[in-house]
Amino acid sequence: MLDAFFRTLAGAFLLALMPLASAGPQVEAPYLLPSDSGGWSAQSLEREDDAVRVRRVPVAVGDEVTIPAVDEVPSFQVRLRAPANVAPAEIAMPSDAPLLVIADTHGEHGILVELLRNHGVVDERLGWSFGEGRVVFLGDVFDRGAHQTEILWLIYKLEAEAERTGGGVHLLLGNHEALVLRGDERYLNPKYLRTAEVLGVDAYADLYGVGSPLGQWLRTRASVLKVGDLLLLHGGVSPGTVQRGLSPEQINLAVRQVLSGEIDPDKSELHGFVMGTEGPLWYRGYFPRGAAPPEATDADVAAALRHFGVGTILVGHTIVPEVMPLYDGKVIAVQVYPKRDEATGDAVLGAVLREGGHWQRLGVDGTRTPLAQG
Ligand SMILES: [Mn+2]
């Protein structure tokens, strides 16, 4: 009884001390700006009380950068790699390996890490522990939340670690990657406008230029990915995409050409279409809203499946209350908006797993529920 009282008292003291213990500079994840020497200057903001200062460290390919801890998420090291190759539009995977698909994370680093840990994708120190499993991110890492940079570094790191165990991590591009990389700052967490200002760049997008590791890597990612009999993409496949006969390779190339500044979508009908509301990054036709675009019919979905030679399409982008099959299971909508209940601490994030031929929706807490198909 008394023992329990003292434990409670000690707990209360620890709680009271915690803010003191964790006080000290809050460091942001670094941005790598090309330097004259051929490498980069890794620049991080340090905030302490009201003061903000910039830490600059010269780095090069092969060096490690430290991504600082955020709340409960520990810091981690990322080794810088040579420029990324263009990501494939189609991958094969062993039929018995698990495939985990995560929708738009929008800067919610803590929630993402909780989900990855609770489903055995990463260990306590954020090391890849999913073996030959594959993880596909359906885009929209950027915007709204306050820790998009940490998430991008984590995905970049896991991509290399997964490859070493015969697994894979695949980041697909969403409309918010296109927005931010092309200089649209409307949906950025306000903290990032301040980051750009303090680092002395004209625009936030300059921190993700083609000469930075993450900027170069992002501009080589796929927008549409075929995995066996599945098609994965951010928005969806509109009838216009099928009518144009666009292949995954053609779509991915068009997006890359726009994001690298090679082609202006206002001056090319094809690129304008691919980057527009009927394009794969923006399309919302699977979700009737009484407004444009018209709702995709069963025939539209069947035509899309035939065109891409797949049985199921997985999409993020449009918010659903829980991961759900649409069109008799021919489409799976994955985007549950990531958020944490302030009172209970419980979090949600859209994620689904295919293992042994069965689909399960995933809880951030590690729970798995069979997804009724059709
Ligand atoms: Mn989106």
mmCIF file of N, CA and C in Angstrom, residues 48-101:
data_model
loop_
_atom_site.group_PDB
_atom_site.id
_atom_site.type_symbol
_atom_site.label_atom_id
_atom_site.label_comp_id
_atom_site.label_asym_id
_atom_site.label_seq_id
_atom_site.Cartn_x
_atom_site.Cartn_y
_atom_site.Cartn_z
ATOM 1 N N GLU A 48 15.862 27.180 -29.454
ATOM 2 C CA GLU A 48 15.978 27.107 -28.004
ATOM 3 C C GLU A 48 15.350 28.366 -27.433
ATOM 4 N N ASP A 49 14.339 28.158 -26.592
ATOM 5 C CA ASP A 49 13.532 29.269 -26.116
ATOM 6 C C ASP A 49 13.089 30.088 -27.319
ATOM 7 N N ASP A 50 13.441 31.354 -27.389
ATOM 8 C CA ASP A 50 12.993 32.152 -28.531
ATOM 9 C C ASP A 50 14.058 32.270 -29.615
ATOM 10 N N ALA A 51 15.243 31.721 -29.299
ATOM 11 C CA ALA A 51 16.350 31.872 -30.247
ATOM 12 C C ALA A 51 16.340 30.763 -31.297
ATOM 13 N N VAL A 52 16.656 31.115 -32.519
ATOM 14 C CA VAL A 52 16.780 30.139 -33.593
ATOM 15 C C VAL A 52 18.154 30.299 -34.201
ATOM 16 N N ARG A 53 18.897 29.196 -34.284
ATOM 17 C CA ARG A 53 20.154 29.309 -35.009
ATOM 18 C C ARG A 53 20.296 28.152 -35.991
ATOM 19 N N VAL A 54 21.215 28.300 -36.930
ATOM 20 C CA VAL A 54 21.387 27.308 -37.978
ATOM 21 C C VAL A 54 22.698 26.576 -37.764
ATOM 22 N N ARG A 55 22.616 25.250 -37.821
ATOM 23 C CA ARG A 55 23.819 24.426 -37.719
ATOM 24 C C ARG A 55 24.151 23.955 -39.140
ATOM 25 N N ARG A 56 25.385 24.169 -39.563
ATOM 26 C CA ARG A 56 25.776 23.770 -40.932
ATOM 27 C C ARG A 56 26.935 22.790 -40.869
ATOM 28 N N VAL A 57 26.772 21.628 -41.521
ATOM 29 C CA VAL A 57 27.818 20.607 -41.531
ATOM 30 C C VAL A 57 28.057 20.169 -42.978
ATOM 31 N N PRO A 58 29.327 20.187 -43.437
ATOM 32 C CA PRO A 58 29.582 19.701 -44.797
ATOM 33 C C PRO A 58 29.460 18.178 -44.855
ATOM 34 N N VAL A 59 28.756 17.667 -45.867
ATOM 35 C CA VAL A 59 28.583 16.213 -46.022
ATOM 36 C C VAL A 59 28.719 15.836 -47.497
ATOM 37 N N ALA A 60 28.952 14.535 -47.719
ATOM 38 C CA ALA A 60 29.089 14.022 -49.085
ATOM 39 C C ALA A 60 28.496 12.620 -49.147
ATOM 40 N N VAL A 61 28.397 12.081 -50.333
ATOM 41 C CA VAL A 61 27.897 10.709 -50.511
ATOM 42 C C VAL A 61 28.702 9.770 -49.620
ATOM 43 N N GLY A 62 28.027 8.884 -48.921
ATOM 44 C CA GLY A 62 28.708 7.944 -48.025
ATOM 45 C C GLY A 62 28.691 8.404 -46.571
ATOM 46 N N ASP A 63 28.512 9.693 -46.359
ATOM 47 C CA ASP A 63 28.423 10.211 -44.992
ATOM 48 C C ASP A 63 27.045 9.913 -44.393
ATOM 49 N N GLU A 64 26.999 9.998 -43.066
ATOM 50 C CA GLU A 64 25.707 9.844 -42.395
ATOM 51 C C GLU A 64 25.219 11.198 -41.901
ATOM 52 N N VAL A 65 23.914 11.408 -42.003
ATOM 53 C CA VAL A 65 23.319 12.577 -41.350
ATOM 54 C C VAL A 65 22.410 12.073 -40.243
ATOM 55 N N THR A 66 22.271 12.875 -39.206
ATOM 56 C CA THR A 66 21.430 12.502 -38.072
ATOM 57 C C THR A 66 20.074 13.187 -38.199
ATOM 58 N N ILE A 67 19.044 12.377 -38.093
ATOM 59 C CA ILE A 67 17.688 12.931 -38.080
ATOM 60 C C ILE A 67 17.269 12.957 -36.614
ATOM 61 N N PRO A 68 17.060 14.139 -36.064
ATOM 62 C CA PRO A 68 16.817 14.245 -34.617
ATOM 63 C C PRO A 68 15.515 13.575 -34.162
ATOM 64 N N ALA A 69 15.491 13.252 -32.880
ATOM 65 C CA ALA A 69 14.293 12.677 -32.271
ATOM 66 C C ALA A 69 13.138 13.666 -32.331
ATOM 67 N N VAL A 70 11.930 13.128 -32.427
ATOM 68 C CA VAL A 70 10.714 13.940 -32.344
ATOM 69 C C VAL A 70 9.817 13.275 -31.307
ATOM 70 N N ASP A 71 9.580 13.936 -30.204
ATOM 71 C CA ASP A 71 8.759 13.367 -29.129
ATOM 72 C C ASP A 71 9.229 11.952 -28.790
ATOM 73 N N GLU A 72 8.343 10.952 -28.992
ATOM 74 C CA GLU A 72 8.668 9.571 -28.628
ATOM 75 C C GLU A 72 9.536 8.872 -29.675
ATOM 76 N N VAL A 73 9.689 9.480 -30.833
ATOM 77 C CA VAL A 73 10.427 8.822 -31.915
ATOM 78 C C VAL A 73 11.912 9.132 -31.776
ATOM 79 N N PRO A 74 12.748 8.086 -31.687
ATOM 80 C CA PRO A 74 14.186 8.339 -31.501
ATOM 81 C C PRO A 74 14.835 8.925 -32.753
ATOM 82 N N SER A 75 16.036 9.461 -32.544
ATOM 83 C CA SER A 75 16.791 9.955 -33.696
ATOM 84 C C SER A 75 17.306 8.752 -34.479
ATOM 85 N N PHE A 76 17.669 8.983 -35.721
ATOM 86 C CA PHE A 76 18.245 7.904 -36.524
ATOM 87 C C PHE A 76 19.253 8.478 -37.506
ATOM 88 N N GLN A 77 20.127 7.567 -37.976
ATOM 89 C CA GLN A 77 21.188 7.961 -38.901
ATOM 90 C C GLN A 77 20.796 7.540 -40.314
ATOM 91 N N VAL A 78 21.126 8.367 -41.261
ATOM 92 C CA VAL A 78 20.851 8.035 -42.664
ATOM 93 C C VAL A 78 22.129 8.185 -43.472
ATOM 94 N N ARG A 79 22.521 7.128 -44.180
ATOM 95 C CA ARG A 79 23.700 7.220 -45.021
ATOM 96 C C ARG A 79 23.315 7.795 -46.387
ATOM 97 N N LEU A 80 24.052 8.798 -46.821
ATOM 98 C CA LEU A 80 23.746 9.463 -48.091
ATOM 99 C C LEU A 80 24.237 8.620 -49.258
ATOM 100 N N ARG A 81 23.361 8.459 -50.233
ATOM 101 C CA ARG A 81 23.682 7.593 -51.372
ATOM 102 C C ARG A 81 23.925 8.430 -52.630
ATOM 103 N N ALA A 82 24.522 7.778 -53.621
ATOM 104 C CA ALA A 82 24.679 8.410 -54.934
ATOM 105 C C ALA A 82 23.286 8.679 -55.494
ATOM 106 N N PRO A 83 23.179 9.575 -56.476
ATOM 107 C CA PRO A 83 21.858 9.894 -57.028
ATOM 108 C C PRO A 83 21.056 8.647 -57.372
ATOM 109 N N ALA A 84 19.762 8.687 -57.072
ATOM 110 C CA ALA A 84 18.884 7.532 -57.268
ATOM 111 C C ALA A 84 18.609 7.306 -58.745
ATOM 112 N N ASN A 85 18.437 6.038 -59.101
ATOM 113 C CA ASN A 85 17.973 5.702 -60.450
ATOM 114 C C ASN A 85 16.463 5.901 -60.507
ATOM 115 N N VAL A 86 15.944 5.961 -61.717
ATOM 116 C CA VAL A 86 14.499 6.068 -61.902
ATOM 117 C C VAL A 86 13.830 4.815 -61.327
ATOM 118 N N ALA A 87 12.829 5.023 -60.489
ATOM 119 C CA ALA A 87 12.119 3.900 -59.854
ATOM 120 C C ALA A 87 11.315 3.147 -60.910
ATOM 121 N N PRO A 88 11.241 1.816 -60.772
ATOM 122 C CA PRO A 88 10.486 1.043 -61.763
ATOM 123 C C PRO A 88 8.985 1.300 -61.661
ATOM 124 N N ALA A 89 8.289 1.073 -62.769
ATOM 125 C CA ALA A 89 6.835 1.209 -62.795
ATOM 126 C C ALA A 89 6.159 -0.112 -62.451
ATOM 127 N N GLU A 90 6.951 -1.163 -62.433
ATOM 128 C CA GLU A 90 6.392 -2.480 -62.132
ATOM 129 C C GLU A 90 7.419 -3.283 -61.356
ATOM 130 N N ILE A 91 6.971 -3.977 -60.322
ATOM 131 C CA ILE A 91 7.878 -4.848 -59.584
ATOM 132 C C ILE A 91 7.221 -6.214 -59.404
ATOM 133 N N ALA A 92 8.076 -7.216 -59.318
ATOM 134 C CA ALA A 92 7.587 -8.558 -59.002
ATOM 135 C C ALA A 92 7.839 -8.758 -57.523
ATOM 136 N N MET A 93 7.040 -9.568 -56.880
ATOM 137 C CA MET A 93 7.360 -9.918 -55.499
ATOM 138 C C MET A 93 6.929 -11.353 -55.244
ATOM 139 N N PRO A 94 7.660 -12.028 -54.328
ATOM 140 C CA PRO A 94 7.266 -13.402 -54.016
ATOM 141 C C PRO A 94 5.826 -13.412 -53.514
ATOM 142 N N SER A 95 5.017 -14.334 -54.010
ATOM 143 C CA SER A 95 3.581 -14.296 -53.717
ATOM 144 C C SER A 95 3.295 -14.477 -52.236
ATOM 145 N N ASP A 96 4.234 -15.112 -51.496
ATOM 146 C CA ASP A 96 3.952 -15.341 -50.078
ATOM 147 C C ASP A 96 4.510 -14.220 -49.183
ATOM 148 N N ALA A 97 5.209 -13.243 -49.766
ATOM 149 C CA ALA A 97 5.750 -12.151 -48.954
ATOM 150 C C ALA A 97 4.640 -11.139 -48.634
ATOM 151 N N PRO A 98 4.677 -10.552 -47.425
ATOM 152 C CA PRO A 98 3.647 -9.579 -47.090
ATOM 153 C C PRO A 98 3.822 -8.256 -47.842
ATOM 154 N N LEU A 99 2.712 -7.658 -48.208
ATOM 155 C CA LEU A 99 2.709 -6.344 -48.860
ATOM 156 C C LEU A 99 1.889 -5.397 -47.990
ATOM 157 N N LEU A 100 2.534 -4.345 -47.515
ATOM 158 C CA LEU A 100 1.865 -3.393 -46.636
ATOM 159 C C LEU A 100 1.747 -2.057 -47.371
ATOM 160 N N VAL A 101 0.543 -1.531 -47.441
ATOM 161 C CA VAL A 101 0.294 -0.294 -48.189
ATOM 162 C C VAL A 101 -0.168 0.785 -47.226
#
